[in-house]
CSV table of C-alpha atoms in Angstrom, one decimal:
chain,number,residue,atom,x,y,z
A,1,UNK,CA,149.8,132.0,105.4
A,2,UNK,CA,150.5,128.4,104.3
A,3,UNK,CA,148.6,127.5,101.2
A,4,UNK,CA,148.9,123.8,100.4
A,5,UNK,CA,149.0,122.3,96.9
A,6,UNK,CA,146.2,119.9,97.7
A,7,UNK,CA,144.0,122.8,98.7
A,8,UNK,CA,144.6,124.4,95.3
A,9,UNK,CA,143.7,121.1,93.6
A,10,UNK,CA,140.5,121.0,95.6
A,11,UNK,CA,139.7,124.6,94.8
A,12,UNK,CA,140.3,124.1,91.0
A,13,UNK,CA,138.1,120.9,91.1
A,14,UNK,CA,135.2,122.8,92.7
A,15,UNK,CA,135.7,125.7,90.3
A,16,UNK,CA,135.5,123.5,87.3
A,17,UNK,CA,132.5,121.3,88.2
A,18,UNK,CA,130.8,124.0,90.3
A,19,UNK,CA,129.6,121.3,92.8
A,20,UNK,CA,131.2,120.3,96.1
A,21,UNK,CA,130.1,116.7,96.1
A,22,UNK,CA,131.1,116.0,92.5
A,23,UNK,CA,134.4,117.7,93.1
A,24,UNK,CA,135.0,115.5,96.2
A,25,UNK,CA,134.4,112.4,94.1
A,26,UNK,CA,136.8,113.8,91.4
A,27,UNK,CA,139.7,114.3,93.8
A,28,UNK,CA,139.0,111.1,95.8
A,29,UNK,CA,138.0,112.5,99.2
A,30,UNK,CA,134.7,113.0,101.2
A,31,UNK,CA,132.6,116.1,100.7
A,32,UNK,CA,133.0,117.2,104.3
A,33,UNK,CA,136.8,116.9,104.0
A,34,UNK,CA,136.9,118.9,100.8
A,35,UNK,CA,134.6,121.6,102.3
A,36,UNK,CA,136.9,121.9,105.4
A,37,UNK,CA,140.0,122.3,103.2
A,38,UNK,CA,138.3,125.0,101.1
A,39,UNK,CA,137.3,126.9,104.2
A,40,UNK,CA,140.9,126.6,105.5
A,41,UNK,CA,142.2,128.0,102.2
A,42,UNK,CA,139.7,130.9,102.4
A,43,UNK,CA,140.8,131.6,105.9
A,44,UNK,CA,144.5,131.6,104.9
A,45,UNK,CA,143.8,133.9,101.9
A,46,UNK,CA,141.4,136.2,103.9
A,47,UNK,CA,138.6,136.1,101.4
A,48,UNK,CA,135.8,133.8,100.3
A,49,UNK,CA,136.3,132.0,97.0
A,50,UNK,CA,132.8,130.7,96.3
A,51,UNK,CA,129.3,131.9,96.8
A,52,UNK,CA,125.9,130.4,96.2
A,53,UNK,CA,123.7,132.1,93.6
A,54,UNK,CA,120.2,130.7,93.3
A,55,UNK,CA,121.5,127.3,94.5
A,56,UNK,CA,124.5,127.2,92.2
A,57,UNK,CA,128.2,127.6,93.1
A,58,UNK,CA,129.9,130.6,91.6
A,59,UNK,CA,133.4,132.1,92.0
A,60,UNK,CA,133.8,135.3,93.9
A,61,UNK,CA,136.0,138.1,92.7
A,62,UNK,CA,138.9,136.6,94.8
A,63,UNK,CA,138.1,133.1,93.3
A,64,UNK,CA,138.3,134.6,89.7
A,65,UNK,CA,141.7,136.0,90.5
A,66,UNK,CA,143.0,132.8,92.1
A,67,UNK,CA,141.8,130.3,89.5
A,68,UNK,CA,144.3,131.0,86.7
A,69,UNK,CA,147.1,131.3,89.2
A,70,UNK,CA,146.2,128.0,90.8
A,71,UNK,CA,146.0,126.2,87.5
A,72,UNK,CA,149.4,127.6,86.5
A,73,UNK,CA,151.0,126.6,89.8
A,74,UNK,CA,149.6,123.1,89.6
A,75,UNK,CA,150.7,122.7,86.0
A,76,UNK,CA,154.2,123.8,86.9
A,77,UNK,CA,154.3,121.3,89.8
A,78,UNK,CA,153.0,118.5,87.6
A,79,UNK,CA,155.6,119.3,84.9
A,80,UNK,CA,158.4,119.4,87.5
A,81,UNK,CA,157.2,116.1,89.0
A,82,UNK,CA,157.0,114.4,85.6
A,83,UNK,CA,160.4,115.6,84.5
A,84,UNK,CA,162.1,114.4,87.7
A,85,UNK,CA,160.3,111.0,87.5
A,86,UNK,CA,161.3,110.7,83.8
A,87,UNK,CA,164.9,111.3,84.8
A,88,UNK,CA,164.8,108.8,87.7
A,89,UNK,CA,163.0,106.3,85.5
A,90,UNK,CA,165.5,106.8,82.6
A,91,UNK,CA,162.8,108.0,80.3
A,92,UNK,CA,165.0,111.1,79.7
A,93,UNK,CA,168.4,112.2,80.8
A,94,UNK,CA,171.9,112.3,79.3
A,95,UNK,CA,175.0,110.3,79.5
A,96,UNK,CA,178.4,111.2,78.0
A,97,UNK,CA,180.8,108.3,77.2
A,98,UNK,CA,184.4,108.6,76.1
A,99,UNK,CA,186.3,105.8,74.4
A,100,UNK,CA,189.6,105.3,72.8
A,101,UNK,CA,189.4,104.9,69.0
A,102,UNK,CA,189.8,101.1,69.0
A,103,UNK,CA,187.2,100.7,71.7
A,104,UNK,CA,184.9,103.3,70.1
A,105,UNK,CA,184.7,101.0,67.0
A,106,UNK,CA,184.6,97.6,68.7
A,107,UNK,CA,183.3,97.5,72.3
A,108,UNK,CA,181.3,100.8,72.5
A,109,UNK,CA,178.8,100.2,69.6
A,110,UNK,CA,177.6,96.9,71.1
A,111,UNK,CA,177.2,98.4,74.6
A,112,UNK,CA,175.5,101.5,73.2
A,113,UNK,CA,173.1,99.4,71.2
A,114,UNK,CA,172.0,97.6,74.3
A,115,UNK,CA,171.6,100.8,76.2
A,116,UNK,CA,169.6,102.4,73.4
A,117,UNK,CA,167.3,99.4,73.2
A,118,UNK,CA,166.6,99.6,76.9
A,119,UNK,CA,166.4,103.5,77.1
A,120,UNK,CA,165.6,104.9,73.7
A,121,UNK,CA,164.9,108.5,74.9
A,122,UNK,CA,168.1,109.1,76.9
A,123,UNK,CA,170.5,111.5,75.1
A,124,UNK,CA,173.7,109.6,74.3
A,125,UNK,CA,176.9,111.5,73.6
A,126,UNK,CA,180.2,109.9,72.6
A,127,UNK,CA,183.7,111.4,72.5
A,128,UNK,CA,186.6,109.5,70.8
A,129,UNK,CA,190.1,110.2,71.8
A,130,UNK,CA,193.3,109.0,73.4
A,131,UNK,CA,193.2,107.9,77.0
A,132,UNK,CA,195.1,111.0,78.2
A,133,UNK,CA,192.6,113.3,76.5
A,134,UNK,CA,189.7,111.3,78.0
A,135,UNK,CA,191.1,111.5,81.5
A,136,UNK,CA,191.4,115.2,81.1
A,137,UNK,CA,187.8,115.5,80.0
A,138,UNK,CA,186.6,113.3,82.9
A,139,UNK,CA,188.4,115.5,85.4
A,140,UNK,CA,187.0,118.6,83.8
A,141,UNK,CA,183.5,117.2,84.1
A,142,UNK,CA,182.9,116.9,80.3
A,143,UNK,CA,182.3,113.2,80.4
A,144,UNK,CA,180.4,110.9,82.8
A,145,UNK,CA,182.2,107.6,81.9
A,146,UNK,CA,185.2,106.7,79.8
A,147,UNK,CA,186.8,103.5,78.4
A,148,UNK,CA,190.5,104.2,78.9
A,149,UNK,CA,193.8,102.3,78.9
A,150,UNK,CA,195.3,102.1,82.4
A,151,UNK,CA,198.7,103.8,82.4
A,152,UNK,CA,201.5,101.8,83.9
A,153,UNK,CA,202.0,104.6,86.5
A,154,UNK,CA,198.3,104.3,87.6
A,155,UNK,CA,195.4,106.7,87.0
A,156,UNK,CA,194.9,110.1,88.4
A,157,UNK,CA,193.8,110.0,92.1
A,158,UNK,CA,190.8,112.0,91.1
A,159,UNK,CA,189.4,109.1,89.1
A,160,UNK,CA,188.0,105.8,90.0
A,161,UNK,CA,189.1,103.3,87.3
A,162,UNK,CA,187.8,99.7,87.3
A,163,UNK,CA,189.8,97.3,85.1
A,164,UNK,CA,187.5,95.1,83.0
A,165,UNK,CA,189.5,93.7,80.0
A,166,UNK,CA,193.1,93.1,78.9
A,167,UNK,CA,194.0,93.4,75.3
A,168,UNK,CA,197.1,92.4,73.3
A,169,UNK,CA,198.8,94.5,70.8
A,170,UNK,CA,199.6,93.0,67.4
A,171,UNK,CA,201.8,94.1,64.4
A,172,UNK,CA,199.7,95.4,61.6
A,173,UNK,CA,201.3,95.2,58.1
A,174,UNK,CA,200.4,94.7,54.5
A,175,UNK,CA,202.9,92.0,53.7
A,176,UNK,CA,204.0,89.0,55.7
A,177,UNK,CA,206.8,89.8,58.1
A,178,UNK,CA,210.0,88.0,57.2
A,179,UNK,CA,211.0,87.4,60.8
A,180,UNK,CA,207.8,85.6,61.7
A,181,UNK,CA,208.2,82.2,63.3
A,182,UNK,CA,206.5,79.0,62.2
A,183,UNK,CA,203.8,79.8,64.8
A,184,UNK,CA,203.2,83.1,63.0
A,185,UNK,CA,204.7,85.3,65.7
A,186,UNK,CA,207.4,88.0,65.9
A,187,UNK,CA,209.4,89.4,68.7
A,188,UNK,CA,209.6,93.1,69.5
A,189,UNK,CA,213.3,93.0,68.5
A,190,UNK,CA,212.3,91.9,65.0
A,191,UNK,CA,210.8,95.4,64.5
A,192,UNK,CA,214.2,96.9,64.8
A,193,UNK,CA,214.7,96.8,61.0
A,194,UNK,CA,211.2,97.7,60.0
A,195,UNK,CA,209.8,101.2,59.4
A,196,UNK,CA,207.1,102.0,61.9
A,197,UNK,CA,204.0,104.2,61.5
A,198,UNK,CA,203.7,106.1,64.8
A,199,UNK,CA,200.8,107.6,66.6
A,200,UNK,CA,200.7,111.3,67.5
A,201,UNK,CA,202.1,112.8,70.7
A,202,UNK,CA,199.8,112.3,73.6
A,203,UNK,CA,198.4,109.0,72.2
A,204,UNK,CA,198.7,106.1,74.7
A,205,UNK,CA,199.6,103.7,71.8
A,206,UNK,CA,202.6,105.9,71.0
A,207,UNK,CA,203.9,105.6,74.6
A,208,UNK,CA,203.3,101.8,74.6
A,209,UNK,CA,205.1,101.3,71.3
A,210,UNK,CA,208.1,103.4,72.3
A,211,UNK,CA,208.4,101.8,75.7
A,212,UNK,CA,208.3,98.3,74.2
A,213,UNK,CA,211.0,99.1,71.7
A,214,UNK,CA,213.2,100.8,74.3
A,215,UNK,CA,212.8,98.0,76.7
A,216,UNK,CA,214.0,95.7,73.9
A,217,UNK,CA,217.1,97.9,73.5
A,218,UNK,CA,216.4,100.0,70.4
A,219,UNK,CA,214.8,103.2,69.1
A,220,UNK,CA,212.3,102.4,66.3
A,221,UNK,CA,212.7,103.8,62.8
A,222,UNK,CA,209.7,105.9,62.0
A,223,UNK,CA,208.4,106.1,58.4
A,224,UNK,CA,205.4,108.4,59.4
A,225,UNK,CA,205.2,110.2,62.7
A,226,UNK,CA,201.8,111.4,63.9
A,227,UNK,CA,198.2,110.2,63.4
A,228,UNK,CA,195.1,108.9,65.0
A,229,UNK,CA,193.9,105.3,64.6
A,230,UNK,CA,192.2,105.6,61.3
A,231,UNK,CA,195.1,107.5,59.8
A,232,UNK,CA,197.7,105.1,61.1
A,233,UNK,CA,195.8,102.1,59.7
A,234,UNK,CA,195.4,103.8,56.4
A,235,UNK,CA,199.2,104.5,56.3
A,236,UNK,CA,199.8,100.8,57.0
A,237,UNK,CA,197.4,99.8,54.2
A,238,UNK,CA,199.3,102.1,51.9
A,239,UNK,CA,202.5,100.2,52.6
A,240,UNK,CA,204.2,103.0,54.5
A,241,UNK,CA,205.3,100.8,57.4
A,242,UNK,CA,204.0,98.6,60.2
A,243,UNK,CA,202.3,99.6,63.5
A,244,UNK,CA,201.7,98.2,66.9
A,245,UNK,CA,197.9,98.3,67.4
A,246,UNK,CA,195.2,96.5,69.4
A,247,UNK,CA,193.9,93.4,67.7
A,248,UNK,CA,190.4,94.7,68.0
A,249,UNK,CA,191.3,97.7,65.9
A,250,UNK,CA,192.1,95.7,62.8
A,251,UNK,CA,189.5,92.9,63.1
A,252,UNK,CA,187.5,94.4,60.2
A,253,UNK,CA,190.3,95.8,58.1
A,254,UNK,CA,190.6,93.2,55.3
A,255,UNK,CA,193.6,94.9,53.7
A,256,UNK,CA,195.8,94.5,56.8
A,257,UNK,CA,197.7,91.5,57.9
A,258,UNK,CA,197.9,90.8,61.7
A,259,UNK,CA,201.0,89.2,63.2
A,260,UNK,CA,201.0,88.2,66.9
A,261,UNK,CA,203.8,89.2,69.2
A,262,UNK,CA,205.7,86.4,71.0
A,263,UNK,CA,205.4,86.3,74.7
A,264,UNK,CA,205.5,88.4,76.8
A,265,UNK,CA,204.2,90.6,74.1
A,266,UNK,CA,202.6,94.0,74.8
A,267,UNK,CA,199.4,93.9,76.8
A,268,UNK,CA,197.2,96.8,78.0
A,269,UNK,CA,194.4,97.0,80.6
A,270,UNK,CA,191.1,98.5,79.6
A,271,UNK,CA,189.2,100.2,82.4
A,272,UNK,CA,185.9,102.0,82.8
A,273,UNK,CA,186.6,105.3,84.6
A,274,UNK,CA,184.7,108.1,86.2
A,275,UNK,CA,185.4,111.1,88.6
A,276,UNK,CA,185.7,109.9,92.1
A,277,UNK,CA,184.2,113.0,93.7
A,278,UNK,CA,181.0,113.1,91.6
A,279,UNK,CA,178.0,110.9,92.3
A,280,UNK,CA,177.1,109.2,89.0
A,281,UNK,CA,173.8,110.0,87.4
A,282,UNK,CA,171.2,107.3,87.1
A,283,UNK,CA,171.8,107.1,83.4
A,284,UNK,CA,175.6,106.9,84.0
A,285,UNK,CA,175.1,104.0,86.5
A,286,UNK,CA,172.8,102.2,84.0
A,287,UNK,CA,175.3,102.6,81.2
A,288,UNK,CA,178.1,101.2,83.4
A,289,UNK,CA,175.9,98.2,84.4
A,290,UNK,CA,175.0,97.4,80.8
A,291,UNK,CA,178.7,97.7,79.9
A,292,UNK,CA,179.7,95.1,82.5
A,293,UNK,CA,176.7,92.9,81.5
A,294,UNK,CA,177.9,93.0,77.9
A,295,UNK,CA,181.4,92.0,78.8
A,296,UNK,CA,180.1,89.1,80.9
A,297,UNK,CA,177.8,87.9,78.1
A,298,UNK,CA,180.5,88.3,75.4
A,299,UNK,CA,182.9,86.3,77.6
A,300,UNK,CA,180.4,83.5,78.2
A,301,UNK,CA,179.5,83.4,74.5
A,302,UNK,CA,183.1,83.6,73.4
A,303,UNK,CA,182.4,86.7,71.5
A,304,UNK,CA,185.1,89.1,72.7
A,305,UNK,CA,187.3,90.5,69.9
A,306,UNK,CA,190.6,88.6,69.2
A,307,UNK,CA,193.3,89.4,71.7
A,308,UNK,CA,190.9,90.6,74.4
A,309,UNK,CA,190.3,88.7,77.6
A,310,UNK,CA,188.2,89.5,80.6
A,311,UNK,CA,189.6,90.4,84.0
A,312,UNK,CA,188.1,88.9,87.2
């Protein structure tokens, strides 16, 4: 027995209007075709579904049993079809984005605003953390996309990371730095005598700062050791020391002075990453597209944050 969905639709139409010709018009086929399909359904089920009583169409006992079941089946199919179409059409769905703290407060809000305007019913979830934490979450399947800092040793082979921007680190302080040149720049070696506020273990900015200082031939003096972006900037604002931070992280901190690093400075590459072995969801692909579109538009409009430049 192979009952077809269209046969059930035809059966329900006849049962509701109690007229073969009207039911055929309702479902958009000819009356002979509808009658043929009803007969085929009765043959498959082994029982008549309709009978004529004084010229009217009535349901048989088998038809009475089948009607609520057929309506339920058709309703379930319609629901499943609608939900799949909504997912494909980005009327529903979910996308999980990770971002480093500086990018979560600068780049991500603008991108997510564009995505929300275009797809208001998609569930957006954002996780803020250091690049190492975000890479771990990507590999575990807890994130769809992440804005990470490319490590100098390269990313995990399980990830696909596409570089999109390059950012420069600056020195954040409360007071002017005495070693600053006429151009308003300092060298890494000028930080030798200054107390540094340091990020926590596992934070990519901690590794970048320590590497830059060690390549310049010294170990930095730490005034406070451990903290995330907001905490580190608050410690700087409190006058506890200086910190190497992305320029975009202090763009809106009125109480912090920014001093550029002299060339070659310390620069980092921002990438959008995902798991290599997982096919992106439609929502994930759309978020990535909007991200790249925003970077392009911000570049053309000269609206990228200070110290950030696009990569080809």
